Amino acid sequence: MVATQVMTSSSVDIRSWQTVFRLPPPDRPQSPPYHARRPHKKSRTGCVTCKRRRVKCDETRPFCRRCEKLGAPCSYGGSPQSQALQKMEEPDGTVFSLSLKDLESMVNQALATDSDCLEIGALKTANDTRPITVVAFQHFMNYSTDAVGHPSIRHVMKSDMIRVAFGCPHLMYTILGVGSLHLSRIRPQNQTWRLAEIYFWQQAIKAYQAALSSKVSPQNVDALLSTCMFMGITSVCPDRFEPTDSWVLTNAPGAMNWLCLQSGIRTIIQLAGPYIQSSIWASAFQQTHKEEVQLYEEGVTQGREGLDPDLADLCGVDDSTTASMNPYYEPLRLLAATSHLEKNLKNAAQCASFMGRLEHNFLALLRERDPPALLILAQWMGRMCTLSEWQPWVEGGSAANARLSACI
């Protein structure tokens, strides 16, 4: 969550008091000291948020520095789009207070360069008068984001990220892709959603690849980070899955993409390092990092203590082993750190982050079907099966057991 911070100063320069505090002469009535008002330039074209707060806007576009610092939504009045964005300051589960016509217009404007999308987006499903772009967008806001475990991340997705999406095609396509994917899974008999899902994801990937070819900058960092967070969802939510489709049982080069793609955000963050502090994600990332440090880095970083003893034996871990010495050590430590967590939405997301923390040397072992590496992954998959209530992409029950058995 991009938290609003109000900063005050508790220190007072004593010299400033010497210039304004005077004892009045005894024969004159006491009057308050005079403070000359510093001249300042009034902001008449500042953003809507600063005007509402009655503070001076620096008028930086597209978003002023004051709003970025405070984590507040920033928009400039005048255009129909910016006027509609003013209504989105505090979006909630009912998809703001925007009318459907406003929402449809804004989504179409974000995708205005794609005539095919405007044509497809105008399609409607049976018993629903809304265009499929609006339905997919609303489903994303009302339901898809609720599967995000950490409240601070979820808040940014429902607020600032949406503001960014209305000015970025690849992020808007991704949002429509996620919404239509969920609708396609819960309504498998409706071919319209299946076709919409395919189209939106194709366009999202194409536009995202083009965006990645440009240099990361303060102007595109929010959109790149946001899109990356959702890009891996298609790989963990296959349309149909059979145990024989397991990547362990095939030599297809892209069969392990579902796992490898989850570490993409780490690469984007490294590239965006200088701009993270000014990003809409800054506060949320700081909060999650603080919690992860407490969970992972304050635990054991050497030896067997706290690790599963059987897996430690299998992986050759002794009392002197560290992550730099043994490729199995860090995954084992991640499993141990999350084993005691209470089962709930937030902790389910923490356990799911195991995928994004796997290093290249361990992923290489998985590609080689290394037995100890497979057993570590199977241990994690088994734990995720117990958390499927909060992770919709995890198949519970017999299907999950079949997938787990195929992996082992």
PDB file of C-alpha atoms in Angstrom, residues 17-262:
ATOM      1  CA  TRP A  17      12.611  33.181  17.559  1.00  0.00           C
ATOM      2  CA  GLN A  18      15.163  35.996  18.074  1.00  0.00           C
ATOM      3  CA  THR A  19      13.893  37.818  14.977  1.00  0.00           C
ATOM      4  CA  VAL A  20      10.186  37.807  15.872  1.00  0.00           C
ATOM      5  CA  PHE A  21       9.982  37.787  19.663  1.00  0.00           C
ATOM      6  CA  ARG A  22      10.342  41.194  21.331  1.00  0.00           C
ATOM      7  CA  LEU A  23       9.217  42.560  24.691  1.00  0.00           C
ATOM      8  CA  PRO A  24       6.883  45.506  23.953  1.00  0.00           C
ATOM      9  CA  PRO A  25       7.702  48.910  25.467  1.00  0.00           C
ATOM     10  CA  PRO A  26       5.942  49.360  28.807  1.00  0.00           C
ATOM     11  CA  ASP A  27       3.867  52.379  27.644  1.00  0.00           C
ATOM     12  CA  ARG A  28       2.391  50.679  24.543  1.00  0.00           C
ATOM     13  CA  PRO A  29      -0.326  48.062  24.356  1.00  0.00           C
ATOM     14  CA  GLN A  30       0.913  44.578  23.602  1.00  0.00           C
ATOM     15  CA  SER A  31       0.330  43.495  20.009  1.00  0.00           C
ATOM     16  CA  PRO A  32       1.155  40.299  18.200  1.00  0.00           C
ATOM     17  CA  PRO A  33       4.455  40.225  16.285  1.00  0.00           C
ATOM     18  CA  TYR A  34       4.301  40.889  12.579  1.00  0.00           C
ATOM     19  CA  HIS A  35       5.333  38.128  10.165  1.00  0.00           C
ATOM     20  CA  ALA A  36       5.945  39.199   6.617  1.00  0.00           C
ATOM     21  CA  ARG A  37       4.359  36.709   4.251  1.00  0.00           C
ATOM     22  CA  ARG A  38       6.806  35.235   1.825  1.00  0.00           C
ATOM     23  CA  PRO A  39       5.886  35.936  -1.791  1.00  0.00           C
ATOM     24  CA  HIS A  40       4.861  32.889  -3.744  1.00  0.00           C
ATOM     25  CA  LYS A  41       3.507  32.023  -7.120  1.00  0.00           C
ATOM     26  CA  LYS A  42      -0.010  30.673  -7.113  1.00  0.00           C
ATOM     27  CA  SER A  43      -0.641  27.414  -8.934  1.00  0.00           C
ATOM     28  CA  ARG A  44      -3.661  27.835 -11.186  1.00  0.00           C
ATOM     29  CA  THR A  45      -3.062  24.819 -13.389  1.00  0.00           C
ATOM     30  CA  GLY A  46      -2.034  22.338 -10.707  1.00  0.00           C
ATOM     31  CA  CYS A  47      -3.425  18.853 -10.227  1.00  0.00           C
ATOM     32  CA  VAL A  48      -6.879  18.184  -8.819  1.00  0.00           C
ATOM     33  CA  THR A  49      -5.524  16.511  -5.673  1.00  0.00           C
ATOM     34  CA  CYS A  50      -3.325  19.469  -4.678  1.00  0.00           C
ATOM     35  CA  LYS A  51      -6.173  21.887  -5.294  1.00  0.00           C
ATOM     36  CA  ARG A  52      -8.429  19.822  -3.088  1.00  0.00           C
ATOM     37  CA  ARG A  53      -5.792  19.731  -0.352  1.00  0.00           C
ATOM     38  CA  ARG A  54      -5.134  23.466  -0.849  1.00  0.00           C
ATOM     39  CA  VAL A  55      -1.417  22.984  -1.272  1.00  0.00           C
ATOM     40  CA  LYS A  56       0.894  24.267  -3.993  1.00  0.00           C
ATOM     41  CA  CYS A  57       1.380  21.891  -6.907  1.00  0.00           C
ATOM     42  CA  ASP A  58       4.728  21.738  -8.729  1.00  0.00           C
ATOM     43  CA  GLU A  59       2.726  20.940 -11.905  1.00  0.00           C
ATOM     44  CA  THR A  60       5.048  18.113 -12.973  1.00  0.00           C
ATOM     45  CA  ARG A  61       3.296  15.913 -15.510  1.00  0.00           C
ATOM     46  CA  PRO A  62       1.919  13.354 -15.847  1.00  0.00           C
ATOM     47  CA  PHE A  63       2.001  13.137 -12.018  1.00  0.00           C
ATOM     48  CA  CYS A  64       3.211  15.878  -9.693  1.00  0.00           C
ATOM     49  CA  ARG A  65       6.017  15.160  -7.222  1.00  0.00           C
ATOM     50  CA  ARG A  66       3.902  16.034  -4.182  1.00  0.00           C
ATOM     51  CA  CYS A  67       1.305  13.396  -5.013  1.00  0.00           C
ATOM     52  CA  GLU A  68       3.990  10.818  -5.814  1.00  0.00           C
ATOM     53  CA  LYS A  69       5.688  11.529  -2.474  1.00  0.00           C
ATOM     54  CA  LEU A  70       2.426  11.206  -0.556  1.00  0.00           C
ATOM     55  CA  GLY A  71       1.260   8.203  -2.566  1.00  0.00           C
ATOM     56  CA  ALA A  72      -1.914  10.062  -3.564  1.00  0.00           C
ATOM     57  CA  PRO A  73      -3.768   9.706  -6.888  1.00  0.00           C
ATOM     58  CA  CYS A  74      -2.776  12.563  -9.190  1.00  0.00           C
ATOM     59  CA  SER A  75      -4.724  13.872 -12.156  1.00  0.00           C
ATOM     60  CA  TYR A  76      -5.082  17.180 -13.961  1.00  0.00           C
ATOM     61  CA  GLY A  77      -8.562  18.471 -14.651  1.00  0.00           C
ATOM     62  CA  GLY A  78      -9.902  19.346 -18.062  1.00  0.00           C
ATOM     63  CA  SER A  79     -10.262  16.211 -20.175  1.00  0.00           C
ATOM     64  CA  PRO A  80     -13.151  13.734 -19.768  1.00  0.00           C
ATOM     65  CA  GLN A  81     -10.571  11.071 -18.829  1.00  0.00           C
ATOM     66  CA  SER A  82      -9.022  13.116 -16.038  1.00  0.00           C
ATOM     67  CA  GLN A  83     -12.477  14.099 -14.757  1.00  0.00           C
ATOM     68  CA  ALA A  84     -13.429  10.430 -14.607  1.00  0.00           C
ATOM     69  CA  LEU A  85     -10.167   9.617 -12.849  1.00  0.00           C
ATOM     70  CA  GLN A  86     -11.124  12.061 -10.098  1.00  0.00           C
ATOM     71  CA  LYS A  87     -13.970   9.720  -9.234  1.00  0.00           C
ATOM     72  CA  MET A  88     -11.477   6.853  -8.846  1.00  0.00           C
ATOM     73  CA  GLU A  89      -9.529   8.275  -5.911  1.00  0.00           C
ATOM     74  CA  GLU A  90     -10.621   5.586  -3.500  1.00  0.00           C
ATOM     75  CA  PRO A  91     -11.779   2.618  -5.620  1.00  0.00           C
ATOM     76  CA  ASP A  92     -13.454  -0.261  -3.836  1.00  0.00           C
ATOM     77  CA  GLY A  93     -15.029  -3.624  -4.602  1.00  0.00           C
ATOM     78  CA  THR A  94     -17.852  -2.037  -6.600  1.00  0.00           C
ATOM     79  CA  VAL A  95     -15.429  -0.708  -9.232  1.00  0.00           C
ATOM     80  CA  PHE A  96     -15.483   2.951  -8.274  1.00  0.00           C
ATOM     81  CA  SER A  97     -18.419   5.251  -8.863  1.00  0.00           C
ATOM     82  CA  LEU A  98     -17.806   5.395 -12.613  1.00  0.00           C
ATOM     83  CA  SER A  99     -20.757   4.830 -14.912  1.00  0.00           C
ATOM     84  CA  LEU A 100     -20.417   1.937 -17.327  1.00  0.00           C
ATOM     85  CA  LYS A 101     -20.232   4.409 -20.208  1.00  0.00           C
ATOM     86  CA  ASP A 102     -17.346   6.257 -18.556  1.00  0.00           C
ATOM     87  CA  LEU A 103     -15.524   3.003 -17.867  1.00  0.00           C
ATOM     88  CA  GLU A 104     -16.023   1.691 -21.391  1.00  0.00           C
ATOM     89  CA  SER A 105     -14.776   4.979 -22.828  1.00  0.00           C
ATOM     90  CA  MET A 106     -11.645   4.973 -20.661  1.00  0.00           C
ATOM     91  CA  VAL A 107     -10.766   1.350 -21.471  1.00  0.00           C
ATOM     92  CA  ASN A 108     -11.269   2.018 -25.172  1.00  0.00           C
ATOM     93  CA  GLN A 109      -9.145   5.146 -24.964  1.00  0.00           C
ATOM     94  CA  ALA A 110      -6.305   3.153 -23.360  1.00  0.00           C
ATOM     95  CA  LEU A 111      -6.468   0.710 -26.285  1.00  0.00           C
ATOM     96  CA  ALA A 112      -7.260   3.284 -28.966  1.00  0.00           C
ATOM     97  CA  THR A 113      -4.336   2.214 -31.182  1.00  0.00           C
ATOM     98  CA  ASP A 114      -5.825  -1.257 -31.668  1.00  0.00           C
ATOM     99  CA  SER A 115      -8.897  -1.266 -33.911  1.00  0.00           C
ATOM    100  CA  ASP A 116      -9.265  -5.052 -33.587  1.00  0.00           C
ATOM    101  CA  CYS A 117      -9.499  -4.766 -29.815  1.00  0.00           C
ATOM    102  CA  LEU A 118     -12.173  -2.090 -30.034  1.00  0.00           C
ATOM    103  CA  GLU A 119     -14.156  -4.412 -32.292  1.00  0.00           C
ATOM    104  CA  ILE A 120     -13.668  -7.439 -30.051  1.00  0.00           C
ATOM    105  CA  GLY A 121     -14.242  -5.361 -26.919  1.00  0.00           C
ATOM    106  CA  ALA A 122     -17.639  -4.308 -28.231  1.00  0.00           C
ATOM    107  CA  LEU A 123     -18.790  -7.941 -28.202  1.00  0.00           C
ATOM    108  CA  LYS A 124     -21.264  -8.930 -25.520  1.00  0.00           C
ATOM    109  CA  THR A 125     -21.961 -12.254 -23.871  1.00  0.00           C
ATOM    110  CA  ALA A 126     -25.357 -13.842 -23.463  1.00  0.00           C
ATOM    111  CA  ASN A 127     -27.603 -12.217 -20.852  1.00  0.00           C
ATOM    112  CA  ASP A 128     -25.188  -9.317 -20.367  1.00  0.00           C
ATOM    113  CA  THR A 129     -25.473  -5.933 -22.043  1.00  0.00           C
ATOM    114  CA  ARG A 130     -21.976  -4.825 -21.045  1.00  0.00           C
ATOM    115  CA  PRO A 131     -19.044  -5.050 -23.495  1.00  0.00           C
ATOM    116  CA  ILE A 132     -16.629  -7.864 -22.651  1.00  0.00           C
ATOM    117  CA  THR A 133     -13.822  -5.358 -21.970  1.00  0.00           C
ATOM    118  CA  VAL A 134     -15.922  -3.775 -19.214  1.00  0.00           C
ATOM    119  CA  VAL A 135     -16.954  -7.162 -17.786  1.00  0.00           C
ATOM    120  CA  ALA A 136     -13.349  -8.396 -17.737  1.00  0.00           C
ATOM    121  CA  PHE A 137     -12.114  -5.153 -16.169  1.00  0.00           C
ATOM    122  CA  GLN A 138     -14.792  -5.203 -13.463  1.00  0.00           C
ATOM    123  CA  HIS A 139     -14.135  -8.874 -12.739  1.00  0.00           C
ATOM    124  CA  PHE A 140     -10.463  -8.106 -12.278  1.00  0.00           C
ATOM    125  CA  MET A 141     -11.244  -5.315  -9.822  1.00  0.00           C
ATOM    126  CA  ASN A 142     -13.983  -7.138  -7.894  1.00  0.00           C
ATOM    127  CA  TYR A 143     -12.576 -10.656  -7.757  1.00  0.00           C
ATOM    128  CA  SER A 144      -9.135 -11.225  -9.284  1.00  0.00           C
ATOM    129  CA  THR A 145      -7.363  -8.749  -7.010  1.00  0.00           C
ATOM    130  CA  ASP A 146      -8.968 -10.333  -3.945  1.00  0.00           C
ATOM    131  CA  ALA A 147      -6.729 -13.361  -4.485  1.00  0.00           C
ATOM    132  CA  VAL A 148      -3.663 -11.168  -3.821  1.00  0.00           C
ATOM    133  CA  GLY A 149      -2.552 -12.030  -0.322  1.00  0.00           C
ATOM    134  CA  HIS A 150      -0.690  -8.981   0.927  1.00  0.00           C
ATOM    135  CA  PRO A 151      -3.022  -6.056   1.717  1.00  0.00           C
ATOM    136  CA  SER A 152      -0.525  -3.363   0.715  1.00  0.00           C
ATOM    137  CA  ILE A 153       0.050  -4.955  -2.705  1.00  0.00           C
ATOM    138  CA  ARG A 154      -3.687  -5.450  -3.165  1.00  0.00           C
ATOM    139  CA  HIS A 155      -4.397  -1.802  -2.345  1.00  0.00           C
ATOM    140  CA  VAL A 156      -1.990  -0.518  -5.009  1.00  0.00           C
ATOM    141  CA  MET A 157      -3.515  -2.889  -7.570  1.00  0.00           C
ATOM    142  CA  LYS A 158      -6.973  -1.493  -6.856  1.00  0.00           C
ATOM    143  CA  SER A 159      -5.937   2.165  -6.924  1.00  0.00           C
ATOM    144  CA  ASP A 160      -2.705   3.587  -8.349  1.00  0.00           C
ATOM    145  CA  MET A 161      -2.093   0.686 -10.708  1.00  0.00           C
ATOM    146  CA  ILE A 162      -5.472   1.270 -12.358  1.00  0.00           C
ATOM    147  CA  ARG A 163      -4.598   4.921 -12.878  1.00  0.00           C
ATOM    148  CA  VAL A 164      -1.409   3.817 -14.645  1.00  0.00           C
ATOM    149  CA  ALA A 165      -3.298   1.245 -16.742  1.00  0.00           C
ATOM    150  CA  PHE A 166      -5.549   3.874 -18.294  1.00  0.00           C
ATOM    151  CA  GLY A 167      -2.450   5.344 -19.910  1.00  0.00           C
ATOM    152  CA  CYS A 168      -0.628   2.119 -20.798  1.00  0.00           C
ATOM    153  CA  PRO A 169      -1.897  -0.437 -23.353  1.00  0.00           C
ATOM    154  CA  HIS A 170       0.256  -3.391 -22.256  1.00  0.00           C
ATOM    155  CA  LEU A 171      -0.918  -3.066 -18.647  1.00  0.00           C
ATOM    156  CA  MET A 172      -4.557  -2.631 -19.669  1.00  0.00           C
ATOM    157  CA  TYR A 173      -4.335  -5.700 -21.935  1.00  0.00           C
ATOM    158  CA  THR A 174      -2.822  -7.649 -19.033  1.00  0.00           C
ATOM    159  CA  ILE A 175      -5.630  -6.632 -16.683  1.00  0.00           C
ATOM    160  CA  LEU A 176      -8.215  -7.667 -19.289  1.00  0.00           C
ATOM    161  CA  GLY A 177      -6.285 -10.891 -19.797  1.00  0.00           C
ATOM    162  CA  VAL A 178      -6.406 -11.765 -16.090  1.00  0.00           C
ATOM    163  CA  GLY A 179     -10.097 -10.925 -15.812  1.00  0.00           C
ATOM    164  CA  SER A 180     -11.048 -12.903 -18.919  1.00  0.00           C
ATOM    165  CA  LEU A 181      -8.853 -15.835 -17.825  1.00  0.00           C
ATOM    166  CA  HIS A 182     -10.766 -16.119 -14.548  1.00  0.00           C
ATOM    167  CA  LEU A 183     -14.100 -15.813 -16.348  1.00  0.00           C
ATOM    168  CA  SER A 184     -13.030 -18.427 -18.876  1.00  0.00           C
ATOM    169  CA  ARG A 185     -12.163 -20.864 -16.083  1.00  0.00           C
ATOM    170  CA  ILE A 186     -15.438 -20.437 -14.213  1.00  0.00           C
ATOM    171  CA  ARG A 187     -17.495 -20.451 -17.443  1.00  0.00           C
ATOM    172  CA  PRO A 188     -15.692 -23.063 -19.598  1.00  0.00           C
ATOM    173  CA  GLN A 189     -18.764 -23.565 -21.783  1.00  0.00           C
ATOM    174  CA  ASN A 190     -18.660 -19.941 -22.923  1.00  0.00           C
ATOM    175  CA  GLN A 191     -16.332 -19.789 -25.927  1.00  0.00           C
ATOM    176  CA  THR A 192     -16.492 -15.985 -26.035  1.00  0.00           C
ATOM    177  CA  TRP A 193     -14.385 -15.750 -22.896  1.00  0.00           C
ATOM    178  CA  ARG A 194     -11.932 -18.318 -24.164  1.00  0.00           C
ATOM    179  CA  LEU A 195     -11.394 -16.323 -27.364  1.00  0.00           C
ATOM    180  CA  ALA A 196     -11.216 -13.048 -25.455  1.00  0.00           C
ATOM    181  CA  GLU A 197      -8.626 -14.497 -23.091  1.00  0.00           C
ATOM    182  CA  ILE A 198      -6.430 -15.659 -25.981  1.00  0.00           C
ATOM    183  CA  TYR A 199      -6.675 -12.323 -27.762  1.00  0.00           C
ATOM    184  CA  PHE A 200      -6.000 -10.126 -24.704  1.00  0.00           C
ATOM    185  CA  TRP A 201      -2.972 -12.176 -23.660  1.00  0.00           C
ATOM    186  CA  GLN A 202      -1.529 -12.182 -27.180  1.00  0.00           C
ATOM    187  CA  GLN A 203      -1.793  -8.398 -27.303  1.00  0.00           C
ATOM    188  CA  ALA A 204      -0.464  -8.002 -23.759  1.00  0.00           C
ATOM    189  CA  ILE A 205       2.642 -10.093 -24.483  1.00  0.00           C
ATOM    190  CA  LYS A 206       3.280  -8.358 -27.797  1.00  0.00           C
ATOM    191  CA  ALA A 207       2.986  -4.869 -26.279  1.00  0.00           C
ATOM    192  CA  TYR A 208       4.994  -5.848 -23.196  1.00  0.00           C
ATOM    193  CA  GLN A 209       7.854  -7.218 -25.281  1.00  0.00           C
ATOM    194  CA  ALA A 210       7.959  -3.936 -27.188  1.00  0.00           C
ATOM    195  CA  ALA A 211       7.987  -1.998 -23.900  1.00  0.00           C
ATOM    196  CA  LEU A 212      10.866  -4.119 -22.556  1.00  0.00           C
ATOM    197  CA  SER A 213      12.973  -3.195 -25.568  1.00  0.00           C
ATOM    198  CA  SER A 214      13.027   0.391 -24.281  1.00  0.00           C
ATOM    199  CA  LYS A 215      15.134   1.566 -21.394  1.00  0.00           C
ATOM    200  CA  VAL A 216      13.535   1.471 -17.948  1.00  0.00           C
ATOM    201  CA  SER A 217      12.712   5.016 -16.870  1.00  0.00           C
ATOM    202  CA  PRO A 218      10.656   6.838 -14.218  1.00  0.00           C
ATOM    203  CA  GLN A 219       7.908   7.187 -16.824  1.00  0.00           C
ATOM    204  CA  ASN A 220       7.472   3.459 -17.555  1.00  0.00           C
ATOM    205  CA  VAL A 221       8.678   1.749 -14.380  1.00  0.00           C
ATOM    206  CA  ASP A 222       5.221   1.511 -12.757  1.00  0.00           C
ATOM    207  CA  ALA A 223       3.649  -0.061 -15.842  1.00  0.00           C
ATOM    208  CA  LEU A 224       6.523  -2.534 -16.334  1.00  0.00           C
ATOM    209  CA  LEU A 225       6.468  -3.683 -12.708  1.00  0.00           C
ATOM    210  CA  SER A 226       2.679  -3.974 -12.670  1.00  0.00           C
ATOM    211  CA  THR A 227       2.498  -5.975 -15.894  1.00  0.00           C
ATOM    212  CA  CYS A 228       5.290  -8.293 -14.797  1.00  0.00           C
ATOM    213  CA  MET A 229       3.401  -9.221 -11.630  1.00  0.00           C
ATOM    214  CA  PHE A 230       0.605 -10.758 -13.704  1.00  0.00           C
ATOM    215  CA  MET A 231       2.496 -12.129 -16.697  1.00  0.00           C
ATOM    216  CA  GLY A 232       3.157 -15.491 -15.086  1.00  0.00           C
ATOM    217  CA  ILE A 233      -0.469 -16.218 -14.218  1.00  0.00           C
ATOM    218  CA  THR A 234      -1.272 -17.899 -17.548  1.00  0.00           C
ATOM    219  CA  SER A 235       1.460 -20.449 -16.978  1.00  0.00           C
ATOM    220  CA  VAL A 236       0.118 -21.526 -13.575  1.00  0.00           C
ATOM    221  CA  CYS A 237      -3.540 -21.518 -14.707  1.00  0.00           C
ATOM    222  CA  PRO A 238      -3.608 -23.867 -17.727  1.00  0.00           C
ATOM    223  CA  ASP A 239      -6.922 -24.264 -19.501  1.00  0.00           C
ATOM    224  CA  ARG A 240      -6.767 -28.029 -19.201  1.00  0.00           C
ATOM    225  CA  PHE A 241      -4.302 -30.211 -17.346  1.00  0.00           C
ATOM    226  CA  GLU A 242      -3.683 -33.935 -17.139  1.00  0.00           C
ATOM    227  CA  PRO A 243      -1.051 -35.632 -14.955  1.00  0.00           C
ATOM    228  CA  THR A 244       0.749 -36.749 -18.102  1.00  0.00           C
ATOM    229  CA  ASP A 245       1.212 -33.073 -19.015  1.00  0.00           C
ATOM    230  CA  SER A 246       3.655 -32.687 -16.128  1.00  0.00           C
ATOM    231  CA  TRP A 247       6.927 -31.050 -17.165  1.00  0.00           C
ATOM    232  CA  VAL A 248       8.724 -33.900 -15.414  1.00  0.00           C
ATOM    233  CA  LEU A 249       7.380 -36.319 -18.015  1.00  0.00           C
ATOM    234  CA  THR A 250       8.146 -34.268 -21.134  1.00  0.00           C
ATOM    235  CA  ASN A 251      11.186 -32.882 -22.912  1.00  0.00           C
ATOM    236  CA  ALA A 252       9.350 -29.818 -24.248  1.00  0.00           C
ATOM    237  CA  PRO A 253      11.682 -26.829 -23.742  1.00  0.00           C
ATOM    238  CA  GLY A 254       8.912 -24.528 -22.469  1.00  0.00           C
ATOM    239  CA  ALA A 255       7.338 -27.038 -20.100  1.00  0.00           C
ATOM    240  CA  MET A 256       8.935 -25.466 -17.007  1.00  0.00           C
ATOM    241  CA  ASN A 257       7.953 -21.905 -17.906  1.00  0.00           C
ATOM    242  CA  TRP A 258       5.235 -21.924 -15.236  1.00  0.00           C
ATOM    243  CA  LEU A 259       8.003 -21.993 -12.620  1.00  0.00           C
ATOM    244  CA  CYS A 260      10.753 -19.966 -14.275  1.00  0.00           C
ATOM    245  CA  LEU A 261       8.513 -17.033 -15.208  1.00  0.00           C
ATOM    246  CA  GLN A 262       7.756 -16.328 -11.555  1.00  0.00           C
TER     247      GLN A 262
END
